[in-house]
Amino acid sequence: MGSFQLIEYSSRDGKGYRRIKGKETLEEKYEEFLIMMLNDIIPPLNFIESYDRLNSIERKINQYHEGRIHNLEEYRKYQMEIWEVVKRENLHRDIDFTHKMMNANFDKFLEVLYGYLNEIKHTTIKAGPGVLLKQLDEEDLINMILHLVRLPIGDIPGLYDTIAEMRGYNYHQLVRNRGRFCPTEGKTYGQILDKINYLGKELITVFANEKFDKGKGYLICKAFFGREIHRIIKVMDYIADQLVPYLRKAYLDGYKMLNDLEKGVVSPKTFEECLRRNTKSWSFHEGFNGSGPSMILTKNGWEVGKRLGETLLNTFLQEEDRYPNAIAIILLGMSSFCRQGEDIAQVLYLLGVKPVWDSNTGQIYGLEVIPLEALGRPRIDVIMEISPCFRESFPEAMGLLDLAVEMVAALDETEEENYIRKHLGQDIHSFLEKGETFDLARTYSLYRIFGCRTVADEMAIGRVMETGQWTRCKELGDNYLEWSGYAYSRNKKGVHARKLLHRRLKQVDIVVQNTSCRERDILDRERFYQHHGGIGNAVKSISGKAPKMYCGDSSNPFYVRIRSIEKQLKFIFRCRVLNPHWIESIKKYEYQGALYFSKIIDYVFCWDALTNCIDDWMYEELAHHYIQDEKMWEWLRKYESQGLFPIVKKLLEAVKRKMWCPEPKTLQVLMEIGSGQINRKEACKNDVE
C-alpha cells in the first residue's frame, strides 16, 4: 500500500491532503479518491443577504416602484439615479444593457436588474473551508439545513415551495421572474421571495432552539401557519429524523477515513446519491466508492441533463442563429459522483440518444436512438475531455458514451441532420489520403473521448501557469494539446492522438462545464480553469476564433441555467469575491484565509490568461478590496508571505502581461508594495550572510 503524508488544508503549500508515494494498485486508487474527498469536505455555507453597494441600488428600485404606485411624478427622477449607480458599479456589463437600451425599455431594464440582484442575494456561498473533525456551530447548522431542504428530496417537499404554496404562490414561477413587478401585490416577485426565505429561516431557527425535537415541530408549524400544515410537517420530520443526525455525525467519518488511510485498507462501497438529492452523502466514509452500473446515470439525472442540453442549444441558437457544429464538454470525476450522471445525460441528449433502464434493477442495459422527428434538430457532435478521476472511476460511462457515438455514426442520415456523420466522412477521407486502411481510418475518426495518458494525474498547464513560464497564449494551447492528446474508447485506452484532438477542436463552437452545487465554483479549484479554460484556449489557438464558453448550473434542477464564462465570473465576484461579509468570514481563518485570498487572485489571473474574460474594472476592484482598503491592508500585513505579497505579485504580473491597464494611483500603490517586497527579501538575505 502507498505511504501517506496527511497535510492539513491550512498548510503553506495550499495543497491540502496528498499522497506522496505508492504503487498504482486498485486499492491505492481508492486511497487517492478518499484523499480527494478529504480535500473536498463540504464547507460551512451562508446566505449573502446582500451588502451595502447592492442594497443602495435595490432601495432606489423600490422607491421607483412605490412612486409609480402612488402616482408621484418624482418617481421618474429615480431612473437616472438608478442608471448612474448601476454604471458606477459596472452592473450594466453583468446584465448586457447599454444606456440606449435602458432608455428604450426602462421597465425591462429594471426587471432584469432587480432579478439579478435578487438572485445574488439568495445565493448560498461558502463561509470558509471545510474543516475535518469539526462539527458545525448552530448558525452554520441552520444555514446548512436551509440549503439542503430548499428543494424536494424524493417524496419530501422543498421548504420554500411549500411555504410559497401556503401563501398562495408558485415558488418556481417566482424564481423564474424575480424582477417582475406585480401591481396587485405592490411589490416584485423577488420581494415576495425575500419574505418566503425569511420565514423559512425563522421557522428553522425556532426549531433549532427546540433542539430539533420532532414532537415540537407540529406546534411550531401550527404557530407559524395555522391550518393545512401536513406538507411542511413532512419537511420538519425529515430534518429531525434524518438530516440533523447525519450532519451531527458527519465529522466522525473523518476519523474513520483517516483510520483507514493509516491502516492502508480502504474498502470500496456503494456511493449514495449526493448532497443535493440525498443527505446520506454527508456520511463521507460510507458515501465513498467506485461507480457501479446503477450510478452511471439515474432517471432524475437524465431529465436534468436533457434540460441542460436544451438550454445550452437554445442559448447558442439565440446568440448565433444556428446550431453548433461541435461541443466540447468537460467530465470530472468528483462532480460526476455527486450529480447522478447529468453531464453524461447531456452528452447523450446532444447526440440524440437516450438510455434504457431495467425496471427491476434501475441499471442501464442499453441505448436507444431518438428519432429526428422527436428530436426536432440535428444531432450535435460532442467531444468529451475526461479528468484522471473520471477515467478511473467511470469506465462503464466511458463505454456507454463511446457506444452512443458509434450508434449515431451508423445512422442513415444526411450531414445536415447528423453532424457526427458529417465530420466522420471528412475524417475518414483525410486518413485514407494518408495511406491508412479503411478500418483504421474509421476507428480513429470515431474517437470522441480525450484525456491525459493513463499514468498521468496532474494537468501540466497548471504548472506552467504557476511558474509563469509562458509568453504567448498559443504556448498554453500547445501545452493543453500535449497533455490531453490521448484518445479513449471501449477497446482502447490512452491512444496518442494529439493531431486528431487538434482536428476535433478546430470544429468546436462551444466549450461547456457544468456544476450542481454552491459549495464549489470556478474560482475555487485549479481544475476548473485547467480543464475549461485550457480547452477554450486550445480551440482559439487552433481555429483563430474563441469558442463560446459556457457554465451550466443545475444547483436548482427545476431551473437550470447556462451562463457565459464572463457572466459567471462576474456573478461570483458579486456573490463573494467583492462581498465584505464573505471577506470577513474568510479572515477568521487567519493565515489560511490569507492563503485562500491569494489563491482566488491566482485563479482570476489564470482564467484571464486562458480566456481573456476578466475586465479591467474587476482587477481594479480586486486591488481596491484586497490591497488599497485600509482595514484589509492592516490584516494582510500580518500574513505577508501567504497573502499580501503573492496578491501584489500576481496583480503586477497581469499588468506586465498587458492583461490589465490599471489606474495610475492603483499602479503606484502596487509598485511601491512590490518594490518593498524585493527590498525586504534582499535585507533578509543580507542579514543571513
PDB file of C-alpha atoms in Angstrom, residues 307-495:
ATOM      1  CA  ARG A 307     -32.720  20.311 -19.657  1.00  0.00           C
ATOM      2  CA  LEU A 308     -29.048  21.313 -19.599  1.00  0.00           C
ATOM      3  CA  GLY A 309     -28.690  20.222 -23.231  1.00  0.00           C
ATOM      4  CA  GLU A 310     -31.839  22.031 -24.359  1.00  0.00           C
ATOM      5  CA  THR A 311     -30.901  25.227 -22.529  1.00  0.00           C
ATOM      6  CA  LEU A 312     -27.367  25.134 -23.944  1.00  0.00           C
ATOM      7  CA  LEU A 313     -28.567  24.741 -27.541  1.00  0.00           C
ATOM      8  CA  ASN A 314     -31.275  27.386 -27.135  1.00  0.00           C
ATOM      9  CA  THR A 315     -28.731  29.850 -25.715  1.00  0.00           C
ATOM     10  CA  PHE A 316     -26.348  29.325 -28.637  1.00  0.00           C
ATOM     11  CA  LEU A 317     -29.192  29.384 -31.170  1.00  0.00           C
ATOM     12  CA  GLN A 318     -30.416  32.704 -29.801  1.00  0.00           C
ATOM     13  CA  GLU A 319     -26.918  34.219 -29.997  1.00  0.00           C
ATOM     14  CA  GLU A 320     -25.708  32.736 -33.299  1.00  0.00           C
ATOM     15  CA  ASP A 321     -28.927  31.808 -35.163  1.00  0.00           C
ATOM     16  CA  ARG A 322     -27.613  28.303 -35.923  1.00  0.00           C
ATOM     17  CA  TYR A 323     -26.770  25.047 -34.193  1.00  0.00           C
ATOM     18  CA  PRO A 324     -23.173  24.381 -33.094  1.00  0.00           C
ATOM     19  CA  ASN A 325     -21.054  22.090 -35.273  1.00  0.00           C
ATOM     20  CA  ALA A 326     -19.442  20.515 -32.237  1.00  0.00           C
ATOM     21  CA  ILE A 327     -19.479  20.963 -28.465  1.00  0.00           C
ATOM     22  CA  ALA A 328     -16.617  20.190 -26.080  1.00  0.00           C
ATOM     23  CA  ILE A 329     -17.753  19.172 -22.604  1.00  0.00           C
ATOM     24  CA  ILE A 330     -15.609  18.521 -19.521  1.00  0.00           C
ATOM     25  CA  LEU A 331     -16.351  15.415 -17.451  1.00  0.00           C
ATOM     26  CA  LEU A 332     -14.859  15.496 -13.937  1.00  0.00           C
ATOM     27  CA  GLY A 333     -14.818  12.538 -11.570  1.00  0.00           C
ATOM     28  CA  MET A 334     -15.794  14.039  -8.219  1.00  0.00           C
ATOM     29  CA  SER A 335     -18.530  16.136  -9.841  1.00  0.00           C
ATOM     30  CA  SER A 336     -19.952  13.056 -11.569  1.00  0.00           C
ATOM     31  CA  PHE A 337     -20.136  11.220  -8.235  1.00  0.00           C
ATOM     32  CA  CYS A 338     -22.491  13.894  -6.956  1.00  0.00           C
ATOM     33  CA  ARG A 339     -24.622  14.652  -9.987  1.00  0.00           C
ATOM     34  CA  GLN A 340     -26.358  11.391 -10.923  1.00  0.00           C
ATOM     35  CA  GLY A 341     -24.823  11.414 -14.391  1.00  0.00           C
ATOM     36  CA  GLU A 342     -26.231  14.767 -15.541  1.00  0.00           C
ATOM     37  CA  ASP A 343     -23.188  15.501 -17.732  1.00  0.00           C
ATOM     38  CA  ILE A 344     -23.408  12.040 -19.289  1.00  0.00           C
ATOM     39  CA  ALA A 345     -27.115  12.621 -19.922  1.00  0.00           C
ATOM     40  CA  GLN A 346     -26.360  15.965 -21.562  1.00  0.00           C
ATOM     41  CA  VAL A 347     -23.867  14.324 -23.937  1.00  0.00           C
ATOM     42  CA  LEU A 348     -26.357  11.589 -24.859  1.00  0.00           C
ATOM     43  CA  TYR A 349     -29.133  14.104 -25.442  1.00  0.00           C
ATOM     44  CA  LEU A 350     -26.944  16.289 -27.667  1.00  0.00           C
ATOM     45  CA  LEU A 351     -26.100  13.181 -29.712  1.00  0.00           C
ATOM     46  CA  GLY A 352     -29.796  12.307 -29.891  1.00  0.00           C
ATOM     47  CA  VAL A 353     -29.608   9.094 -27.860  1.00  0.00           C
ATOM     48  CA  LYS A 354     -31.404   8.068 -24.674  1.00  0.00           C
ATOM     49  CA  PRO A 355     -30.655   5.380 -22.062  1.00  0.00           C
ATOM     50  CA  VAL A 356     -32.845   2.346 -21.426  1.00  0.00           C
ATOM     51  CA  TRP A 357     -33.180   1.209 -17.799  1.00  0.00           C
ATOM     52  CA  ASP A 358     -34.013  -2.166 -16.353  1.00  0.00           C
ATOM     53  CA  SER A 359     -37.292  -1.661 -14.488  1.00  0.00           C
ATOM     54  CA  ASN A 360     -36.259  -4.072 -11.722  1.00  0.00           C
ATOM     55  CA  THR A 361     -32.654  -3.077 -11.017  1.00  0.00           C
ATOM     56  CA  GLY A 362     -32.657   0.540 -12.172  1.00  0.00           C
ATOM     57  CA  GLN A 363     -29.489  -0.155 -14.153  1.00  0.00           C
ATOM     58  CA  ILE A 364     -28.927   0.941 -17.735  1.00  0.00           C
ATOM     59  CA  TYR A 365     -28.856  -2.048 -20.062  1.00  0.00           C
ATOM     60  CA  GLY A 366     -28.831  -0.273 -23.411  1.00  0.00           C
ATOM     61  CA  LEU A 367     -29.224   2.853 -25.519  1.00  0.00           C
ATOM     62  CA  GLU A 368     -31.952   3.913 -27.903  1.00  0.00           C
ATOM     63  CA  VAL A 369     -31.713   6.415 -30.743  1.00  0.00           C
ATOM     64  CA  ILE A 370     -34.157   9.329 -30.515  1.00  0.00           C
ATOM     65  CA  PRO A 371     -35.828   9.786 -33.939  1.00  0.00           C
ATOM     66  CA  LEU A 372     -35.067  13.095 -35.666  1.00  0.00           C
ATOM     67  CA  GLU A 373     -38.792  13.898 -35.733  1.00  0.00           C
ATOM     68  CA  ALA A 374     -38.920  13.711 -31.935  1.00  0.00           C
ATOM     69  CA  LEU A 375     -35.566  15.452 -31.536  1.00  0.00           C
ATOM     70  CA  GLY A 376     -36.556  18.416 -33.722  1.00  0.00           C
ATOM     71  CA  ARG A 377     -32.961  19.376 -34.510  1.00  0.00           C
ATOM     72  CA  PRO A 378     -29.681  17.957 -35.895  1.00  0.00           C
ATOM     73  CA  ARG A 379     -27.571  15.528 -33.880  1.00  0.00           C
ATOM     74  CA  ILE A 380     -24.664  17.513 -32.441  1.00  0.00           C
ATOM     75  CA  ASP A 381     -21.068  16.284 -32.465  1.00  0.00           C
ATOM     76  CA  VAL A 382     -19.674  16.151 -28.913  1.00  0.00           C
ATOM     77  CA  ILE A 383     -16.021  15.984 -27.858  1.00  0.00           C
ATOM     78  CA  MET A 384     -15.501  14.856 -24.273  1.00  0.00           C
ATOM     79  CA  GLU A 385     -12.500  15.730 -22.130  1.00  0.00           C
ATOM     80  CA  ILE A 386     -12.203  13.432 -19.128  1.00  0.00           C
ATOM     81  CA  SER A 387     -10.240  14.023 -15.944  1.00  0.00           C
ATOM     82  CA  PRO A 388      -7.991  11.292 -14.484  1.00  0.00           C
ATOM     83  CA  CYS A 389     -10.522  10.741 -11.691  1.00  0.00           C
ATOM     84  CA  PHE A 390     -13.348  10.257 -14.211  1.00  0.00           C
ATOM     85  CA  ARG A 391     -11.183   7.901 -16.249  1.00  0.00           C
ATOM     86  CA  GLU A 392     -10.500   5.657 -13.260  1.00  0.00           C
ATOM     87  CA  SER A 393     -13.952   5.894 -11.665  1.00  0.00           C
ATOM     88  CA  PHE A 394     -16.343   5.639 -14.594  1.00  0.00           C
ATOM     89  CA  PRO A 395     -15.119   3.077 -17.139  1.00  0.00           C
ATOM     90  CA  GLU A 396     -18.734   1.947 -17.709  1.00  0.00           C
ATOM     91  CA  ALA A 397     -19.750   5.518 -18.509  1.00  0.00           C
ATOM     92  CA  MET A 398     -16.897   5.896 -20.989  1.00  0.00           C
ATOM     93  CA  GLY A 399     -18.012   2.695 -22.708  1.00  0.00           C
ATOM     94  CA  LEU A 400     -21.602   3.926 -22.823  1.00  0.00           C
ATOM     95  CA  LEU A 401     -20.600   7.253 -24.385  1.00  0.00           C
ATOM     96  CA  ASP A 402     -18.340   5.562 -26.928  1.00  0.00           C
ATOM     97  CA  LEU A 403     -21.187   3.225 -27.900  1.00  0.00           C
ATOM     98  CA  ALA A 404     -23.531   6.209 -28.330  1.00  0.00           C
ATOM     99  CA  VAL A 405     -21.093   7.856 -30.761  1.00  0.00           C
ATOM    100  CA  GLU A 406     -20.858   4.643 -32.812  1.00  0.00           C
ATOM    101  CA  MET A 407     -24.647   4.279 -32.921  1.00  0.00           C
ATOM    102  CA  VAL A 408     -25.120   7.837 -34.178  1.00  0.00           C
ATOM    103  CA  ALA A 409     -22.312   7.453 -36.728  1.00  0.00           C
ATOM    104  CA  ALA A 410     -24.021   4.347 -38.165  1.00  0.00           C
ATOM    105  CA  LEU A 411     -27.386   6.048 -38.794  1.00  0.00           C
ATOM    106  CA  ASP A 412     -28.619   6.564 -42.340  1.00  0.00           C
ATOM    107  CA  GLU A 413     -28.990  10.340 -42.105  1.00  0.00           C
ATOM    108  CA  THR A 414     -27.716  13.332 -44.054  1.00  0.00           C
ATOM    109  CA  GLU A 415     -24.803  15.525 -42.982  1.00  0.00           C
ATOM    110  CA  GLU A 416     -27.252  18.348 -42.244  1.00  0.00           C
ATOM    111  CA  GLU A 417     -29.158  16.064 -39.885  1.00  0.00           C
ATOM    112  CA  ASN A 418     -26.196  14.330 -38.271  1.00  0.00           C
ATOM    113  CA  TYR A 419     -23.012  16.287 -37.536  1.00  0.00           C
ATOM    114  CA  ILE A 420     -21.194  13.155 -36.344  1.00  0.00           C
ATOM    115  CA  ARG A 421     -21.637  11.626 -39.818  1.00  0.00           C
ATOM    116  CA  LYS A 422     -20.632  14.917 -41.412  1.00  0.00           C
ATOM    117  CA  HIS A 423     -17.299  15.009 -39.574  1.00  0.00           C
ATOM    118  CA  LEU A 424     -16.820  11.241 -39.813  1.00  0.00           C
ATOM    119  CA  GLY A 425     -16.839  11.340 -43.615  1.00  0.00           C
ATOM    120  CA  GLN A 426     -14.346  14.205 -43.687  1.00  0.00           C
ATOM    121  CA  ASP A 427     -12.022  12.469 -41.214  1.00  0.00           C
ATOM    122  CA  ILE A 428     -12.075   9.087 -42.963  1.00  0.00           C
ATOM    123  CA  HIS A 429     -11.268  10.751 -46.281  1.00  0.00           C
ATOM    124  CA  SER A 430      -8.322  12.564 -44.685  1.00  0.00           C
ATOM    125  CA  PHE A 431      -6.913   9.352 -43.152  1.00  0.00           C
ATOM    126  CA  LEU A 432      -7.328   7.409 -46.397  1.00  0.00           C
ATOM    127  CA  GLU A 433      -5.365  10.085 -48.239  1.00  0.00           C
ATOM    128  CA  LYS A 434      -2.534   9.495 -45.767  1.00  0.00           C
ATOM    129  CA  GLY A 435      -2.467   5.788 -46.646  1.00  0.00           C
ATOM    130  CA  GLU A 436      -4.384   4.332 -43.689  1.00  0.00           C
ATOM    131  CA  THR A 437      -6.675   1.333 -44.149  1.00  0.00           C
ATOM    132  CA  PHE A 438     -10.422   1.988 -44.094  1.00  0.00           C
ATOM    133  CA  ASP A 439     -10.947   0.100 -40.809  1.00  0.00           C
ATOM    134  CA  LEU A 440      -8.175   2.010 -39.058  1.00  0.00           C
ATOM    135  CA  ALA A 441      -9.354   5.307 -40.557  1.00  0.00           C
ATOM    136  CA  ARG A 442     -12.887   4.690 -39.274  1.00  0.00           C
ATOM    137  CA  THR A 443     -11.618   3.697 -35.814  1.00  0.00           C
ATOM    138  CA  TYR A 444      -9.574   6.892 -35.482  1.00  0.00           C
ATOM    139  CA  SER A 445     -12.411   9.002 -36.871  1.00  0.00           C
ATOM    140  CA  LEU A 446     -14.824   7.745 -34.209  1.00  0.00           C
ATOM    141  CA  TYR A 447     -12.700   8.849 -31.234  1.00  0.00           C
ATOM    142  CA  ARG A 448     -14.550  11.487 -29.218  1.00  0.00           C
ATOM    143  CA  ILE A 449     -13.210  10.919 -25.679  1.00  0.00           C
ATOM    144  CA  PHE A 450      -9.859  12.523 -24.827  1.00  0.00           C
ATOM    145  CA  GLY A 451      -7.755  12.930 -21.723  1.00  0.00           C
ATOM    146  CA  CYS A 452      -4.256  12.573 -20.376  1.00  0.00           C
ATOM    147  CA  ARG A 453      -2.177   9.419 -20.735  1.00  0.00           C
ATOM    148  CA  THR A 454      -3.127   6.583 -18.429  1.00  0.00           C
ATOM    149  CA  VAL A 455      -0.316   7.165 -15.910  1.00  0.00           C
ATOM    150  CA  ALA A 456      -0.785  10.940 -15.647  1.00  0.00           C
ATOM    151  CA  ASP A 457      -2.797  12.552 -12.872  1.00  0.00           C
ATOM    152  CA  GLU A 458      -1.885  16.243 -12.896  1.00  0.00           C
ATOM    153  CA  MET A 459      -2.571  18.744 -15.644  1.00  0.00           C
ATOM    154  CA  ALA A 460       0.644  20.270 -16.955  1.00  0.00           C
ATOM    155  CA  ILE A 461      -0.990  23.597 -17.779  1.00  0.00           C
ATOM    156  CA  GLY A 462      -1.347  24.286 -14.044  1.00  0.00           C
ATOM    157  CA  ARG A 463       2.413  24.025 -13.518  1.00  0.00           C
ATOM    158  CA  VAL A 464       3.076  26.334 -16.464  1.00  0.00           C
ATOM    159  CA  MET A 465       0.652  28.943 -15.110  1.00  0.00           C
ATOM    160  CA  GLU A 466       2.113  28.676 -11.610  1.00  0.00           C
ATOM    161  CA  THR A 467       5.716  29.163 -12.742  1.00  0.00           C
ATOM    162  CA  GLY A 468       4.886  31.826 -15.340  1.00  0.00           C
ATOM    163  CA  GLN A 469       6.967  30.037 -17.973  1.00  0.00           C
ATOM    164  CA  TRP A 470       4.934  31.172 -20.962  1.00  0.00           C
ATOM    165  CA  THR A 471       4.921  34.228 -23.181  1.00  0.00           C
ATOM    166  CA  ARG A 472       2.042  33.710 -25.623  1.00  0.00           C
ATOM    167  CA  CYS A 473      -1.421  32.192 -25.333  1.00  0.00           C
ATOM    168  CA  LYS A 474      -0.551  29.735 -28.121  1.00  0.00           C
ATOM    169  CA  GLU A 475       2.023  28.138 -25.822  1.00  0.00           C
ATOM    170  CA  LEU A 476      -0.741  27.407 -23.334  1.00  0.00           C
ATOM    171  CA  GLY A 477      -2.854  25.864 -26.106  1.00  0.00           C
ATOM    172  CA  ASP A 478       0.053  23.664 -27.211  1.00  0.00           C
ATOM    173  CA  ASN A 479       0.598  22.624 -23.610  1.00  0.00           C
ATOM    174  CA  TYR A 480      -3.039  21.595 -23.323  1.00  0.00           C
ATOM    175  CA  LEU A 481      -2.860  19.541 -26.544  1.00  0.00           C
ATOM    176  CA  GLU A 482       0.252  17.767 -25.338  1.00  0.00           C
ATOM    177  CA  TRP A 483      -1.338  16.852 -22.012  1.00  0.00           C
ATOM    178  CA  SER A 484      -4.827  15.918 -23.239  1.00  0.00           C
ATOM    179  CA  GLY A 485      -3.982  14.399 -26.614  1.00  0.00           C
ATOM    180  CA  TYR A 486      -4.812  10.781 -25.732  1.00  0.00           C
ATOM    181  CA  ALA A 487      -7.950   9.058 -27.019  1.00  0.00           C
ATOM    182  CA  TYR A 488     -10.180   6.547 -25.210  1.00  0.00           C
ATOM    183  CA  SER A 489     -12.865   4.122 -26.347  1.00  0.00           C
ATOM    184  CA  ARG A 490     -14.363   0.821 -25.193  1.00  0.00           C
ATOM    185  CA  ASN A 491     -11.421  -1.089 -26.599  1.00  0.00           C
ATOM    186  CA  LYS A 492      -8.553   1.403 -26.466  1.00  0.00           C
ATOM    187  CA  LYS A 493      -7.033   3.272 -23.537  1.00  0.00           C
ATOM    188  CA  GLY A 494      -4.768   6.265 -23.946  1.00  0.00           C
ATOM    189  CA  VAL A 495      -4.007   6.141 -27.679  1.00  0.00           C
TER     190      VAL A 495
END
